[in-house]
């Protein structure tokens, strides 16, 4: 009887060891990432391009008040800088104010493209497609000189540019 109980204990111990080994091998990706260490992911070169989700532009929308407006699409261009001239979340006035600021900039500086974006709850207007910060600073100085009333809201932001 002792030999049989010893054999059963040995069998149980071996099974427990196998379960422990299987448990560490069956960790989820999240568990492995949280565990730390070095994780190497090998993927085909084309997979990265396929994983980037293309956002289709919203060409024109009809607002509740019947006015037609164009909202700038999210661009998947290269990294760069823009001058942000407006940022507001006032539900009643922000959209109209953003459109007005965009028109002001486009009339005074036709060489700069202005973009109106809505990222709830903020309406923002950004100007230009600058590859360097110094170009954006020069444009910001021009805008500040032309529109001193906007000086407090001007700032340079990193963005995806065309």
mmCIF file of C-alpha atoms in Angstrom:
data_model
loop_
_atom_site.group_PDB
_atom_site.id
_atom_site.type_symbol
_atom_site.label_atom_id
_atom_site.label_comp_id
_atom_site.label_asym_id
_atom_site.label_seq_id
_atom_site.Cartn_x
_atom_site.Cartn_y
_atom_site.Cartn_z
ATOM 1 C CA UNK A 1 0.000 0.000 0.000
ATOM 2 C CA UNK A 2 2.878 2.361 0.776
ATOM 3 C CA UNK A 3 4.392 1.807 -2.662
ATOM 4 C CA UNK A 4 1.078 2.617 -4.305
ATOM 5 C CA UNK A 5 0.573 5.897 -2.305
ATOM 6 C CA UNK A 6 4.169 6.910 -3.042
ATOM 7 C CA UNK A 7 3.609 6.272 -6.743
ATOM 8 C CA UNK A 8 0.441 8.361 -6.642
ATOM 9 C CA UNK A 9 2.259 11.227 -4.875
ATOM 10 C CA UNK A 10 5.049 11.112 -7.453
ATOM 11 C CA UNK A 11 2.452 11.148 -10.239
ATOM 12 C CA UNK A 12 0.660 14.125 -8.672
ATOM 13 C CA UNK A 13 3.957 15.998 -8.217
ATOM 14 C CA UNK A 14 4.906 15.389 -11.863
ATOM 15 C CA UNK A 15 1.457 16.510 -13.029
ATOM 16 C CA UNK A 16 1.687 19.695 -10.909
ATOM 17 C CA UNK A 17 5.120 20.437 -12.394
ATOM 18 C CA UNK A 18 3.722 19.945 -15.893
ATOM 19 C CA UNK A 19 0.776 22.256 -15.127
ATOM 20 C CA UNK A 20 3.139 24.948 -13.787
ATOM 21 C CA UNK A 21 5.318 24.696 -16.875
ATOM 22 C CA UNK A 22 2.240 24.838 -19.108
ATOM 23 C CA UNK A 23 0.912 27.885 -17.204
ATOM 24 C CA UNK A 24 4.057 29.925 -17.861
ATOM 25 C CA UNK A 25 3.975 28.922 -21.544
ATOM 26 C CA UNK A 26 0.300 29.846 -21.911
ATOM 27 C CA UNK A 27 0.660 33.431 -20.663
ATOM 28 C CA UNK A 28 -1.182 35.964 -22.754
ATOM 29 C CA UNK A 29 0.642 38.658 -24.693
ATOM 30 C CA UNK A 30 -0.514 41.254 -22.163
ATOM 31 C CA UNK A 31 0.861 39.165 -19.276
ATOM 32 C CA UNK A 32 4.189 38.832 -21.042
ATOM 33 C CA UNK A 33 4.352 42.586 -21.779
ATOM 34 C CA UNK A 34 3.556 43.442 -18.184
ATOM 35 C CA UNK A 35 6.152 40.943 -16.932
ATOM 36 C CA UNK A 36 8.955 43.064 -18.412
ATOM 37 C CA UNK A 37 12.105 41.836 -20.084
ATOM 38 C CA UNK A 38 12.859 41.903 -23.795
ATOM 39 C CA UNK A 39 10.181 41.010 -26.319
ATOM 40 C CA UNK A 40 11.098 40.769 -29.970
ATOM 41 C CA UNK A 41 8.375 40.984 -32.602
ATOM 42 C CA UNK A 42 9.308 39.865 -36.085
ATOM 43 C CA UNK A 43 6.911 40.869 -38.837
ATOM 44 C CA UNK A 44 6.999 41.180 -42.623
ATOM 45 C CA UNK A 45 7.851 44.648 -43.935
ATOM 46 C CA UNK A 46 4.457 45.126 -45.599
ATOM 47 C CA UNK A 47 2.494 44.340 -42.446
ATOM 48 C CA UNK A 48 3.271 47.706 -40.837
ATOM 49 C CA UNK A 49 1.818 49.557 -43.805
ATOM 50 C CA UNK A 50 -1.329 47.429 -43.720
ATOM 51 C CA UNK A 51 -1.859 47.986 -40.014
ATOM 52 C CA UNK A 52 -2.050 51.784 -40.410
ATOM 53 C CA UNK A 53 -5.723 52.594 -40.607
ATOM 54 C CA UNK A 54 -6.557 55.062 -43.341
ATOM 55 C CA UNK A 55 -9.003 57.750 -42.257
ATOM 56 C CA UNK A 56 -11.284 58.885 -45.014
ATOM 57 C CA UNK A 57 -11.690 62.648 -45.156
ATOM 58 C CA UNK A 58 -14.942 64.252 -44.197
ATOM 59 C CA UNK A 59 -15.354 66.448 -47.239
ATOM 60 C CA UNK A 60 -18.364 68.497 -46.273
ATOM 61 C CA UNK A 61 -20.955 68.305 -43.574
ATOM 62 C CA UNK A 62 -24.292 70.016 -43.231
ATOM 63 C CA UNK A 63 -24.526 71.512 -39.769
ATOM 64 C CA UNK A 64 -27.673 71.679 -37.646
ATOM 65 C CA UNK A 65 -28.199 75.286 -38.651
ATOM 66 C CA UNK A 66 -28.188 74.343 -42.367
ATOM 67 C CA UNK A 67 -24.785 75.886 -43.067
ATOM 68 C CA UNK A 68 -22.264 73.866 -45.019
ATOM 69 C CA UNK A 69 -18.817 73.559 -43.547
ATOM 70 C CA UNK A 70 -15.614 71.847 -44.487
ATOM 71 C CA UNK A 71 -13.712 70.048 -41.773
ATOM 72 C CA UNK A 72 -10.070 69.247 -42.411
ATOM 73 C CA UNK A 73 -9.406 65.496 -42.542
ATOM 74 C CA UNK A 74 -6.875 63.747 -40.359
ATOM 75 C CA UNK A 75 -3.691 63.538 -42.399
ATOM 76 C CA UNK A 76 -1.221 60.698 -42.340
ATOM 77 C CA UNK A 77 1.609 62.831 -43.684
ATOM 78 C CA UNK A 78 5.040 63.329 -42.270
ATOM 79 C CA UNK A 79 5.823 64.840 -38.889
ATOM 80 C CA UNK A 80 6.140 68.598 -38.768
ATOM 81 C CA UNK A 81 4.833 71.741 -37.129
ATOM 82 C CA UNK A 82 1.845 74.051 -37.359
ATOM 83 C CA UNK A 83 0.895 77.307 -35.686
ATOM 84 C CA UNK A 84 -2.254 76.884 -33.629
ATOM 85 C CA UNK A 85 -4.199 80.142 -33.684
ATOM 86 C CA UNK A 86 -7.469 79.084 -32.056
ATOM 87 C CA UNK A 87 -8.610 76.537 -29.482
ATOM 88 C CA UNK A 88 -12.002 76.668 -27.798
ATOM 89 C CA UNK A 89 -14.705 74.366 -26.466
ATOM 90 C CA UNK A 90 -17.616 76.802 -26.110
ATOM 91 C CA UNK A 91 -20.556 74.857 -27.554
ATOM 92 C CA UNK A 92 -22.349 77.951 -28.825
ATOM 93 C CA UNK A 93 -19.551 79.976 -30.385
ATOM 94 C CA UNK A 94 -16.448 77.860 -31.018
ATOM 95 C CA UNK A 95 -17.336 76.510 -34.470
ATOM 96 C CA UNK A 96 -18.261 79.902 -35.923
ATOM 97 C CA UNK A 97 -15.235 81.542 -34.332
ATOM 98 C CA UNK A 98 -12.944 78.852 -35.761
ATOM 99 C CA UNK A 99 -14.341 79.382 -39.260
ATOM 100 C CA UNK A 100 -13.964 83.160 -38.901
ATOM 101 C CA UNK A 101 -10.323 82.870 -37.776
ATOM 102 C CA UNK A 102 -9.563 80.500 -40.650
ATOM 103 C CA UNK A 103 -10.977 83.002 -43.159
ATOM 104 C CA UNK A 104 -8.989 85.852 -41.592
ATOM 105 C CA UNK A 105 -5.728 83.932 -41.934
ATOM 106 C CA UNK A 106 -6.433 82.736 -45.480
ATOM 107 C CA UNK A 107 -7.267 86.270 -46.630
ATOM 108 C CA UNK A 108 -4.169 87.826 -45.059
ATOM 109 C CA UNK A 109 -1.770 84.921 -45.710
ATOM 110 C CA UNK A 110 -2.846 83.029 -48.850
ATOM 111 C CA UNK A 111 0.498 81.202 -48.871
ATOM 112 C CA UNK A 112 -0.430 79.341 -45.661
ATOM 113 C CA UNK A 113 -3.076 76.619 -45.586
ATOM 114 C CA UNK A 114 -5.380 76.788 -42.555
ATOM 115 C CA UNK A 115 -7.038 73.717 -41.041
ATOM 116 C CA UNK A 116 -10.140 73.625 -38.849
ATOM 117 C CA UNK A 117 -10.435 70.475 -36.763
ATOM 118 C CA UNK A 118 -12.938 69.255 -34.220
ATOM 119 C CA UNK A 119 -11.737 66.842 -31.580
ATOM 120 C CA UNK A 120 -14.551 66.751 -29.067
ATOM 121 C CA UNK A 121 -15.083 69.103 -27.325
ATOM 122 C CA UNK A 122 -12.420 71.375 -28.883
ATOM 123 C CA UNK A 123 -12.507 73.315 -32.140
ATOM 124 C CA UNK A 124 -8.999 74.204 -33.285
ATOM 125 C CA UNK A 125 -7.495 76.188 -36.138
ATOM 126 C CA UNK A 126 -3.943 75.393 -37.182
ATOM 127 C CA UNK A 127 -1.946 77.125 -39.886
ATOM 128 C CA UNK A 128 0.780 75.881 -42.201
ATOM 129 C CA UNK A 129 2.735 72.773 -43.055
ATOM 130 C CA UNK A 130 6.193 73.496 -41.657
ATOM 131 C CA UNK A 131 8.999 70.964 -41.676
ATOM 132 C CA UNK A 132 11.078 72.807 -39.076
ATOM 133 C CA UNK A 133 10.276 74.618 -35.884
ATOM 134 C CA UNK A 134 12.141 77.718 -37.078
ATOM 135 C CA UNK A 135 9.818 78.009 -40.110
ATOM 136 C CA UNK A 136 6.818 77.773 -37.787
ATOM 137 C CA UNK A 137 8.298 80.403 -35.454
ATOM 138 C CA UNK A 138 8.785 82.802 -38.384
ATOM 139 C CA UNK A 139 5.180 82.275 -39.498
ATOM 140 C CA UNK A 140 3.952 82.765 -35.943
ATOM 141 C CA UNK A 141 5.819 86.085 -35.758
ATOM 142 C CA UNK A 142 4.145 87.213 -39.011
ATOM 143 C CA UNK A 143 0.705 86.214 -37.723
ATOM 144 C CA UNK A 144 1.339 87.925 -34.371
ATOM 145 C CA UNK A 145 2.334 91.122 -36.170
ATOM 146 C CA UNK A 146 -0.710 91.046 -38.478
ATOM 147 C CA UNK A 147 -3.201 90.073 -35.753
ATOM 148 C CA UNK A 148 -2.072 91.351 -32.339
ATOM 149 C CA UNK A 149 -5.427 90.316 -30.836
ATOM 150 C CA UNK A 150 -4.547 86.645 -31.482
ATOM 151 C CA UNK A 151 -1.149 86.873 -29.773
ATOM 152 C CA UNK A 152 -2.274 85.182 -26.550
ATOM 153 C CA UNK A 153 -3.633 82.100 -28.303
ATOM 154 C CA UNK A 154 -0.723 81.529 -30.731
ATOM 155 C CA UNK A 155 1.513 78.543 -30.169
ATOM 156 C CA UNK A 156 3.519 76.048 -32.165
ATOM 157 C CA UNK A 157 2.286 72.449 -32.130
ATOM 158 C CA UNK A 158 3.646 69.219 -33.533
ATOM 159 C CA UNK A 159 1.331 67.754 -36.167
ATOM 160 C CA UNK A 160 1.193 65.526 -39.227
ATOM 161 C CA UNK A 161 1.733 67.814 -42.214
ATOM 162 C CA UNK A 162 1.099 67.598 -45.939
#
